[in-house]
PDB file of C-alpha atoms in Angstrom:
ATOM      1  CA  UNK C 727     142.332  91.468  84.024  1.00  0.00           C
ATOM      2  CA  UNK C 728     138.726  92.727  83.602  1.00  0.00           C
ATOM      3  CA  UNK C 729     138.591  91.384  80.033  1.00  0.00           C
ATOM      4  CA  UNK C 730     139.994  88.080  81.222  1.00  0.00           C
ATOM      5  CA  UNK C 731     137.361  87.922  83.998  1.00  0.00           C
ATOM      6  CA  UNK C 732     134.505  88.643  81.519  1.00  0.00           C
ATOM      7  CA  UNK C 733     135.681  86.060  79.065  1.00  0.00           C
ATOM      8  CA  UNK C 734     135.911  83.536  81.837  1.00  0.00           C
ATOM      9  CA  UNK C 735     132.363  84.207  82.861  1.00  0.00           C
ATOM     10  CA  UNK C 736     131.180  84.054  79.260  1.00  0.00           C
ATOM     11  CA  UNK C 737     132.399  80.469  78.901  1.00  0.00           C
ATOM     12  CA  UNK C 738     132.003  79.377  82.439  1.00  0.00           C
ATOM     13  CA  UNK C 739     128.621  77.626  81.668  1.00  0.00           C
ATOM     14  CA  UNK C 740     130.300  75.536  79.022  1.00  0.00           C
ATOM     15  CA  UNK C 741     133.184  74.396  81.151  1.00  0.00           C
ATOM     16  CA  UNK C 742     132.476  71.550  83.584  1.00  0.00           C
ATOM     17  CA  UNK C 743     136.083  70.445  83.897  1.00  0.00           C
ATOM     18  CA  UNK C 744     139.257  72.248  84.644  1.00  0.00           C
ATOM     19  CA  UNK C 745     141.488  72.754  81.725  1.00  0.00           C
ATOM     20  CA  UNK C 746     145.039  74.228  81.633  1.00  0.00           C
ATOM     21  CA  UNK C 747     145.824  76.909  79.162  1.00  0.00           C
ATOM     22  CA  UNK C 748     148.694  75.135  77.502  1.00  0.00           C
ATOM     23  CA  UNK C 749     149.508  74.209  73.924  1.00  0.00           C
ATOM     24  CA  UNK C 750     149.424  70.547  74.633  1.00  0.00           C
ATOM     25  CA  UNK C 751     145.953  70.776  76.226  1.00  0.00           C
ATOM     26  CA  UNK C 752     144.903  72.972  73.289  1.00  0.00           C
ATOM     27  CA  UNK C 753     145.987  70.238  70.766  1.00  0.00           C
ATOM     28  CA  UNK C 754     144.173  67.604  72.884  1.00  0.00           C
ATOM     29  CA  UNK C 755     140.956  69.681  72.737  1.00  0.00           C
ATOM     30  CA  UNK C 756     141.183  70.175  69.015  1.00  0.00           C
ATOM     31  CA  UNK C 757     141.555  66.476  68.493  1.00  0.00           C
ATOM     32  CA  UNK C 758     138.733  65.895  70.715  1.00  0.00           C
ATOM     33  CA  UNK C 759     136.609  68.391  68.835  1.00  0.00           C
ATOM     34  CA  UNK C 760     137.507  66.805  65.512  1.00  0.00           C
ATOM     35  CA  UNK C 761     136.492  63.267  66.877  1.00  0.00           C
ATOM     36  CA  UNK C 762     133.257  64.656  68.232  1.00  0.00           C
ATOM     37  CA  UNK C 763     132.375  66.300  64.853  1.00  0.00           C
ATOM     38  CA  UNK C 764     133.248  63.044  63.028  1.00  0.00           C
ATOM     39  CA  UNK C 765     131.095  61.038  65.397  1.00  0.00           C
ATOM     40  CA  UNK C 766     128.221  63.568  65.064  1.00  0.00           C
ATOM     41  CA  UNK C 767     128.280  63.219  61.267  1.00  0.00           C
ATOM     42  CA  UNK C 768     128.309  59.465  61.435  1.00  0.00           C
ATOM     43  CA  UNK C 769     125.580  59.277  63.983  1.00  0.00           C
ATOM     44  CA  UNK C 770     123.639  61.778  61.923  1.00  0.00           C
ATOM     45  CA  UNK C 771     123.892  59.585  58.864  1.00  0.00           C
ATOM     46  CA  UNK C 772     122.961  56.558  60.884  1.00  0.00           C
ATOM     47  CA  UNK C 773     119.856  58.325  62.190  1.00  0.00           C
ATOM     48  CA  UNK C 774     118.919  59.282  58.690  1.00  0.00           C
ATOM     49  CA  UNK C 775     119.341  55.783  57.368  1.00  0.00           C
ATOM     50  CA  UNK C 776     117.367  54.420  60.294  1.00  0.00           C
ATOM     51  CA  UNK C 777     114.585  56.929  59.771  1.00  0.00           C
ATOM     52  CA  UNK C 778     114.244  55.931  56.090  1.00  0.00           C
ATOM     53  CA  UNK C 779     113.984  52.292  57.132  1.00  0.00           C
ATOM     54  CA  UNK C 780     111.642  53.211  59.882  1.00  0.00           C
ATOM     55  CA  UNK C 781     109.198  54.980  57.584  1.00  0.00           C
ATOM     56  CA  UNK C 782     109.480  52.071  55.079  1.00  0.00           C
ATOM     57  CA  UNK C 783     108.505  49.549  57.753  1.00  0.00           C
ATOM     58  CA  UNK C 784     105.715  51.763  58.776  1.00  0.00           C
ATOM     59  CA  UNK C 785     104.330  51.788  55.386  1.00  0.00           C
ATOM     60  CA  UNK C 786     104.765  48.038  55.143  1.00  0.00           C
ATOM     61  CA  UNK C 787     102.947  47.532  58.460  1.00  0.00           C
ATOM     62  CA  UNK C 788      99.994  49.548  57.439  1.00  0.00           C
ATOM     63  CA  UNK C 789      99.768  47.629  54.143  1.00  0.00           C
ATOM     64  CA  UNK C 790     100.175  44.298  55.959  1.00  0.00           C
ATOM     65  CA  UNK C 791      97.391  45.223  58.484  1.00  0.00           C
ATOM     66  CA  UNK C 792      95.039  46.084  55.682  1.00  0.00           C
ATOM     67  CA  UNK C 793      95.837  42.860  53.889  1.00  0.00           C
ATOM     68  CA  UNK C 794      95.483  40.989  57.192  1.00  0.00           C
ATOM     69  CA  UNK C 795      91.899  41.963  57.521  1.00  0.00           C
ATOM     70  CA  UNK C 796      91.053  40.740  54.081  1.00  0.00           C
ATOM     71  CA  UNK C 797      92.788  37.384  54.663  1.00  0.00           C
ATOM     72  CA  UNK C 798      91.055  36.816  57.859  1.00  0.00           C
ATOM     73  CA  UNK C 799      87.683  37.620  56.296  1.00  0.00           C
ATOM     74  CA  UNK C 800      88.454  35.153  53.568  1.00  0.00           C
ATOM     75  CA  UNK C 801      89.644  32.446  55.967  1.00  0.00           C
ATOM     76  CA  UNK C 802      86.525  32.912  58.065  1.00  0.00           C
ATOM     77  CA  UNK C 803      84.251  32.679  55.032  1.00  0.00           C
ATOM     78  CA  UNK C 804      86.170  29.622  53.892  1.00  0.00           C
ATOM     79  CA  UNK C 805      85.621  28.012  57.358  1.00  0.00           C
ATOM     80  CA  UNK C 806      81.911  28.722  57.069  1.00  0.00           C
ATOM     81  CA  UNK C 807      81.812  27.013  53.618  1.00  0.00           C
ATOM     82  CA  UNK C 808      83.509  23.877  55.073  1.00  0.00           C
ATOM     83  CA  UNK C 809      80.956  23.686  57.913  1.00  0.00           C
ATOM     84  CA  UNK C 810      78.177  24.056  55.392  1.00  0.00           C
ATOM     85  CA  UNK C 811      79.779  21.343  53.041  1.00  0.00           C
ATOM     86  CA  UNK C 812      81.453  18.912  55.395  1.00  0.00           C
ATOM     87  CA  UNK C 813      79.738  19.513  58.630  1.00  0.00           C
ATOM     88  CA  UNK C 814      81.594  19.838  61.956  1.00  0.00           C
ATOM     89  CA  UNK C 815      85.250  18.746  61.467  1.00  0.00           C
ATOM     90  CA  UNK C 816      86.639  19.924  64.820  1.00  0.00           C
ATOM     91  CA  UNK C 817      86.814  16.362  66.259  1.00  0.00           C
ATOM     92  CA  UNK C 818      88.632  15.091  63.015  1.00  0.00           C
ATOM     93  CA  UNK C 819      91.210  17.844  63.189  1.00  0.00           C
ATOM     94  CA  UNK C 820      91.753  17.332  66.953  1.00  0.00           C
ATOM     95  CA  UNK C 821      92.417  13.594  66.356  1.00  0.00           C
ATOM     96  CA  UNK C 822      94.916  14.235  63.645  1.00  0.00           C
ATOM     97  CA  UNK C 823      97.005  16.620  65.703  1.00  0.00           C
ATOM     98  CA  UNK C 824     100.617  15.339  66.272  1.00  0.00           C
ATOM     99  CA  UNK C 825     103.491  16.557  68.656  1.00  0.00           C
ATOM    100  CA  UNK C 826     105.632  17.344  65.558  1.00  0.00           C
ATOM    101  CA  UNK C 827     104.357  20.224  63.345  1.00  0.00           C
ATOM    102  CA  UNK C 828     105.248  20.641  59.776  1.00  0.00           C
ATOM    103  CA  UNK C 829     104.977  24.513  59.957  1.00  0.00           C
ATOM    104  CA  UNK C 830     107.763  26.239  61.918  1.00  0.00           C
ATOM    105  CA  UNK C 831     108.997  29.752  62.367  1.00  0.00           C
ATOM    106  CA  UNK C 832     112.586  30.699  62.031  1.00  0.00           C
ATOM    107  CA  UNK C 833     114.210  33.969  63.131  1.00  0.00           C
ATOM    108  CA  UNK C 834     117.113  35.545  61.385  1.00  0.00           C
ATOM    109  CA  UNK C 835     118.639  39.017  61.841  1.00  0.00           C
ATOM    110  CA  UNK C 836     118.870  41.794  59.227  1.00  0.00           C
ATOM    111  CA  UNK C 837     121.628  44.422  59.575  1.00  0.00           C
ATOM    112  CA  UNK C 838     120.455  47.971  59.086  1.00  0.00           C
ATOM    113  CA  UNK C 839     123.135  50.661  59.626  1.00  0.00           C
ATOM    114  CA  UNK C 840     124.732  48.454  62.319  1.00  0.00           C
ATOM    115  CA  UNK C 841     121.411  47.570  63.941  1.00  0.00           C
ATOM    116  CA  UNK C 842     120.298  43.862  64.006  1.00  0.00           C
ATOM    117  CA  UNK C 843     116.640  43.582  63.438  1.00  0.00           C
ATOM    118  CA  UNK C 844     114.812  40.261  63.963  1.00  0.00           C
ATOM    119  CA  UNK C 845     113.083  38.803  60.885  1.00  0.00           C
ATOM    120  CA  UNK C 846     110.614  35.866  61.172  1.00  0.00           C
ATOM    121  CA  UNK C 847     110.064  33.320  58.426  1.00  0.00           C
ATOM    122  CA  UNK C 848     107.663  30.495  58.044  1.00  0.00           C
ATOM    123  CA  UNK C 849     109.063  27.120  57.022  1.00  0.00           C
ATOM    124  CA  UNK C 850     107.258  23.980  55.862  1.00  0.00           C
ATOM    125  CA  UNK C 851     108.920  20.794  56.758  1.00  0.00           C
ATOM    126  CA  UNK C 852     107.507  17.209  56.342  1.00  0.00           C
ATOM    127  CA  UNK C 853     103.984  16.193  55.470  1.00  0.00           C
ATOM    128  CA  UNK C 854     100.875  17.854  56.857  1.00  0.00           C
ATOM    129  CA  UNK C 855      99.032  15.712  59.329  1.00  0.00           C
ATOM    130  CA  UNK C 856      95.662  17.074  58.383  1.00  0.00           C
ATOM    131  CA  UNK C 857      95.807  15.768  54.822  1.00  0.00           C
ATOM    132  CA  UNK C 858      93.460  12.881  55.632  1.00  0.00           C
ATOM    133  CA  UNK C 859      90.785  15.327  56.763  1.00  0.00           C
ATOM    134  CA  UNK C 860      87.879  15.618  54.391  1.00  0.00           C
ATOM    135  CA  UNK C 861      88.228  12.340  52.661  1.00  0.00           C
ATOM    136  CA  UNK C 862      84.629  11.629  53.087  1.00  0.00           C
ATOM    137  CA  UNK C 863      83.041  14.755  51.850  1.00  0.00           C
ATOM    138  CA  UNK C 864      84.040  18.340  51.412  1.00  0.00           C
ATOM    139  CA  UNK C 865      87.778  17.608  50.771  1.00  0.00           C
ATOM    140  CA  UNK C 866      88.224  20.432  48.207  1.00  0.00           C
ATOM    141  CA  UNK C 867      86.630  22.964  50.483  1.00  0.00           C
ATOM    142  CA  UNK C 868      88.685  21.794  53.563  1.00  0.00           C
ATOM    143  CA  UNK C 869      91.932  22.060  51.405  1.00  0.00           C
ATOM    144  CA  UNK C 870      90.925  25.667  50.356  1.00  0.00           C
ATOM    145  CA  UNK C 871      90.185  26.496  53.897  1.00  0.00           C
ATOM    146  CA  UNK C 872      93.624  25.076  55.000  1.00  0.00           C
ATOM    147  CA  UNK C 873      95.377  27.150  52.300  1.00  0.00           C
ATOM    148  CA  UNK C 874      93.470  30.317  53.274  1.00  0.00           C
ATOM    149  CA  UNK C 875      94.372  29.833  57.064  1.00  0.00           C
ATOM    150  CA  UNK C 876      97.987  29.012  56.156  1.00  0.00           C
ATOM    151  CA  UNK C 877      98.243  32.145  54.082  1.00  0.00           C
ATOM    152  CA  UNK C 878      96.802  34.106  56.954  1.00  0.00           C
ATOM    153  CA  UNK C 879      99.165  32.611  59.465  1.00  0.00           C
ATOM    154  CA  UNK C 880     102.187  33.284  57.086  1.00  0.00           C
ATOM    155  CA  UNK C 881     101.160  36.900  56.697  1.00  0.00           C
ATOM    156  CA  UNK C 882     100.530  37.127  60.498  1.00  0.00           C
ATOM    157  CA  UNK C 883     104.070  36.007  61.102  1.00  0.00           C
ATOM    158  CA  UNK C 884     105.324  38.640  58.501  1.00  0.00           C
ATOM    159  CA  UNK C 885     103.247  41.317  60.382  1.00  0.00           C
ATOM    160  CA  UNK C 886     104.749  40.187  63.722  1.00  0.00           C
ATOM    161  CA  UNK C 887     108.178  40.443  62.293  1.00  0.00           C
ATOM    162  CA  UNK C 888     107.513  44.032  60.934  1.00  0.00           C
ATOM    163  CA  UNK C 889     106.087  45.199  64.286  1.00  0.00           C
ATOM    164  CA  UNK C 890     108.963  43.647  66.251  1.00  0.00           C
ATOM    165  CA  UNK C 891     111.464  45.364  63.856  1.00  0.00           C
ATOM    166  CA  UNK C 892     109.434  48.506  64.174  1.00  0.00           C
ATOM    167  CA  UNK C 893     109.691  48.595  67.979  1.00  0.00           C
ATOM    168  CA  UNK C 894     113.305  47.887  68.010  1.00  0.00           C
ATOM    169  CA  UNK C 895     114.112  50.385  65.305  1.00  0.00           C
ATOM    170  CA  UNK C 896     112.134  52.997  67.186  1.00  0.00           C
ATOM    171  CA  UNK C 897     114.087  52.457  70.438  1.00  0.00           C
ATOM    172  CA  UNK C 898     117.495  52.543  68.449  1.00  0.00           C
ATOM    173  CA  UNK C 899     116.419  55.828  66.739  1.00  0.00           C
ATOM    174  CA  UNK C 900     115.659  57.395  70.121  1.00  0.00           C
ATOM    175  CA  UNK C 901     119.092  56.427  71.507  1.00  0.00           C
ATOM    176  CA  UNK C 902     120.851  57.554  68.272  1.00  0.00           C
ATOM    177  CA  UNK C 903     118.931  60.905  68.341  1.00  0.00           C
ATOM    178  CA  UNK C 904     119.859  61.507  72.032  1.00  0.00           C
ATOM    179  CA  UNK C 905     123.488  60.870  71.161  1.00  0.00           C
ATOM    180  CA  UNK C 906     123.378  63.202  68.236  1.00  0.00           C
ATOM    181  CA  UNK C 907     121.717  66.003  70.350  1.00  0.00           C
ATOM    182  CA  UNK C 908     124.305  65.385  73.135  1.00  0.00           C
ATOM    183  CA  UNK C 909     127.198  65.841  70.754  1.00  0.00           C
ATOM    184  CA  UNK C 910     125.647  68.789  68.921  1.00  0.00           C
ATOM    185  CA  UNK C 911     124.413  70.766  71.973  1.00  0.00           C
ATOM    186  CA  UNK C 912     126.595  69.590  74.952  1.00  0.00           C
ATOM    187  CA  UNK C 913     129.902  67.981  73.911  1.00  0.00           C
ATOM    188  CA  UNK C 914     130.912  70.163  70.869  1.00  0.00           C
ATOM    189  CA  UNK C 915     129.924  73.442  72.468  1.00  0.00           C
ATOM    190  CA  UNK C 916     131.865  72.553  75.627  1.00  0.00           C
ATOM    191  CA  UNK C 917     134.917  71.608  73.701  1.00  0.00           C
ATOM    192  CA  UNK C 918     134.671  74.771  71.648  1.00  0.00           C
ATOM    193  CA  UNK C 919     134.364  76.768  74.853  1.00  0.00           C
ATOM    194  CA  UNK C 920     137.540  75.012  76.208  1.00  0.00           C
ATOM    195  CA  UNK C 921     139.426  75.724  73.016  1.00  0.00           C
ATOM    196  CA  UNK C 922     138.173  79.442  73.017  1.00  0.00           C
ATOM    197  CA  UNK C 923     139.233  79.766  76.729  1.00  0.00           C
ATOM    198  CA  UNK C 924     142.644  78.238  76.207  1.00  0.00           C
ATOM    199  CA  UNK C 925     143.247  80.452  73.154  1.00  0.00           C
ATOM    200  CA  UNK C 926     142.192  83.516  74.892  1.00  0.00           C
ATOM    201  CA  UNK C 927     144.278  82.733  77.976  1.00  0.00           C
ATOM    202  CA  UNK C 928     147.342  81.938  75.706  1.00  0.00           C
ATOM    203  CA  UNK C 929     146.883  85.171  73.877  1.00  0.00           C
ATOM    204  CA  UNK C 930     146.574  87.159  77.043  1.00  0.00           C
ATOM    205  CA  UNK C 931     149.724  85.534  78.332  1.00  0.00           C
ATOM    206  CA  UNK C 932     151.509  86.335  75.077  1.00  0.00           C
ATOM    207  CA  UNK C 933     150.480  90.058  75.486  1.00  0.00           C
ATOM    208  CA  UNK C 934     151.552  90.118  79.034  1.00  0.00           C
ATOM    209  CA  UNK C 935     154.865  88.570  78.057  1.00  0.00           C
ATOM    210  CA  UNK C 936     155.301  91.077  75.370  1.00  0.00           C
ATOM    211  CA  UNK C 937     154.463  93.923  77.707  1.00  0.00           C
ATOM    212  CA  UNK C 938     157.001  92.576  80.203  1.00  0.00           C
ATOM    213  CA  UNK C 939     159.610  92.312  77.638  1.00  0.00           C
ATOM    214  CA  UNK C 940     158.927  95.936  76.559  1.00  0.00           C
ATOM    215  CA  UNK C 941     159.214  97.096  80.147  1.00  0.00           C
ATOM    216  CA  UNK C 942     162.420  95.186  80.626  1.00  0.00           C
ATOM    217  CA  UNK C 943     163.870  96.772  77.295  1.00  0.00           C
ATOM    218  CA  UNK C 944     162.931 100.191  78.408  1.00  0.00           C
ATOM    219  CA  UNK C 945     164.445  99.706  81.755  1.00  0.00           C
ATOM    220  CA  UNK C 946     167.582  98.553  80.226  1.00  0.00           C
ATOM    221  CA  UNK C 947     167.661 101.475  77.679  1.00  0.00           C
ATOM    222  CA  UNK C 948     167.041 103.946  80.516  1.00  0.00           C
ATOM    223  CA  UNK C 949     169.856 102.375  82.614  1.00  0.00           C
ATOM    224  CA  UNK C 950     172.184 102.360  79.509  1.00  0.00           C
ATOM    225  CA  UNK C 951     171.471 106.087  78.973  1.00  0.00           C
ATOM    226  CA  UNK C 952     172.122 106.971  82.658  1.00  0.00           C
ATOM    227  CA  UNK C 953     175.267 104.901  82.579  1.00  0.00           C
ATOM    228  CA  UNK C 954     176.366 106.701  79.424  1.00  0.00           C
ATOM    229  CA  UNK C 955     175.645 109.994  81.006  1.00  0.00           C
ATOM    230  CA  UNK C 956     177.584 109.148  84.191  1.00  0.00           C
ATOM    231  CA  UNK C 957     180.497 108.000  82.114  1.00  0.00           C
ATOM    232  CA  UNK C 958     180.400 111.305  80.095  1.00  0.00           C
ATOM    233  CA  UNK C 959     180.389 113.235  83.325  1.00  0.00           C
ATOM    234  CA  UNK C 960     183.215 111.309  84.616  1.00  0.00           C
ATOM    235  CA  UNK C 961     185.357 111.784  81.513  1.00  0.00           C
ATOM    236  CA  UNK C 962     184.576 115.541  81.618  1.00  0.00           C
ATOM    237  CA  UNK C 963     185.750 115.701  85.244  1.00  0.00           C
ATOM    238  CA  UNK C 964     188.794 113.726  84.469  1.00  0.00           C
ATOM    239  CA  UNK C 965     189.554 116.103  81.549  1.00  0.00           C
ATOM    240  CA  UNK C 966     188.909 119.273  83.535  1.00  0.00           C
ATOM    241  CA  UNK C 967     191.243 118.206  86.566  1.00  0.00           C
ATOM    242  CA  UNK C 968     194.588 118.690  84.717  1.00  0.00           C
ATOM    243  CA  UNK C 969     193.604 122.098  83.372  1.00  0.00           C
ATOM    244  CA  UNK C 970     192.604 123.111  86.923  1.00  0.00           C
ATOM    245  CA  UNK C 971     195.866 121.910  88.364  1.00  0.00           C
ATOM    246  CA  UNK C 972     197.781 123.861  85.654  1.00  0.00           C
ATOM    247  CA  UNK C 973     196.000 127.129  86.418  1.00  0.00           C
ATOM    248  CA  UNK C 974     196.814 126.717  90.059  1.00  0.00           C
ATOM    249  CA  UNK C 975     200.427 126.148  89.418  1.00  0.00           C
ATOM    250  CA  UNK C 976     200.688 129.277  87.198  1.00  0.00           C
ATOM    251  CA  UNK C 977     199.029 131.418  89.908  1.00  0.00           C
ATOM    252  CA  UNK C 978     201.293 130.214  92.532  1.00  0.00           C
ATOM    253  CA  UNK C 979     204.424 130.999  90.320  1.00  0.00           C
ATOM    254  CA  UNK C 980     203.142 134.603  89.687  1.00  0.00           C
ATOM    255  CA  UNK C 981     202.686 135.116  93.417  1.00  0.00           C
ATOM    256  CA  UNK C 982     206.167 133.867  94.139  1.00  0.00           C
ATOM    257  CA  UNK C 983     207.585 136.143  91.384  1.00  0.00           C
ATOM    258  CA  UNK C 984     205.698 139.174  92.754  1.00  0.00           C
ATOM    259  CA  UNK C 985     207.003 138.379  96.228  1.00  0.00           C
ATOM    260  CA  UNK C 986     210.596 138.037  95.031  1.00  0.00           C
ATOM    261  CA  UNK C 987     210.223 141.512  93.277  1.00  0.00           C
ATOM    262  CA  UNK C 988     209.127 143.143  96.413  1.00  0.00           C
ATOM    263  CA  UNK C 989     212.006 141.660  98.409  1.00  0.00           C
ATOM    264  CA  UNK C 990     214.452 143.066  95.707  1.00  0.00           C
ATOM    265  CA  UNK C 991     212.937 146.521  95.943  1.00  0.00           C
ATOM    266  CA  UNK C 992     213.334 146.559  99.755  1.00  0.00           C
TER     267      UNK C 992
END
């Protein structure tokens, strides 16, 4: 009983629910442990895959930001060249603005280890409404400035896509790591504690049953020995009774004979 109490205290911190020490519950706990271990392995692989993609996106973001600085510098310099060559073109650009744009951004999803990451893409549809700008003078510089700014916008959309995927991936990695840690440090030790508790209880019950059977067997043997001894004594008494009766009869006959002899003498 002391050993059972110590074992119960040892695994009490792991047990948050009452489990019955039966073979059925033991089988259920073993299946639960197997499922938890498989889930832990899958989530660990998922976390590793997401970590690889996370570091890859981080490198792409750093590279894109450095390139973005150069593109913005080039676009600003080209804008200065346009102002120097063609003068102020702000009013011309504003007049040619329409409600329908030829540059659009489309979003699609990319599946990474079961996680959907948003990806933004730049699409060119229709004609550019600013093609007429610069017909008077500076048309080549204006076209170069437009291309530089378009390249900067395209790269900016790519950078926004990378940063959005980076933030989403960071949140998913945190959730996955929490699940991995919960399985590794809470669920699996708890189930292992339940299994150890059930096995120890069943082993103790088997020892108690074996001890009980031995006691019952010893009691039966002792009773059998006592019964055999009693039967032996009874048989001995039954065998000794006729001999005693025969001796008593012989003694009585001798006494009667002596009495008859005495009568004859008188």
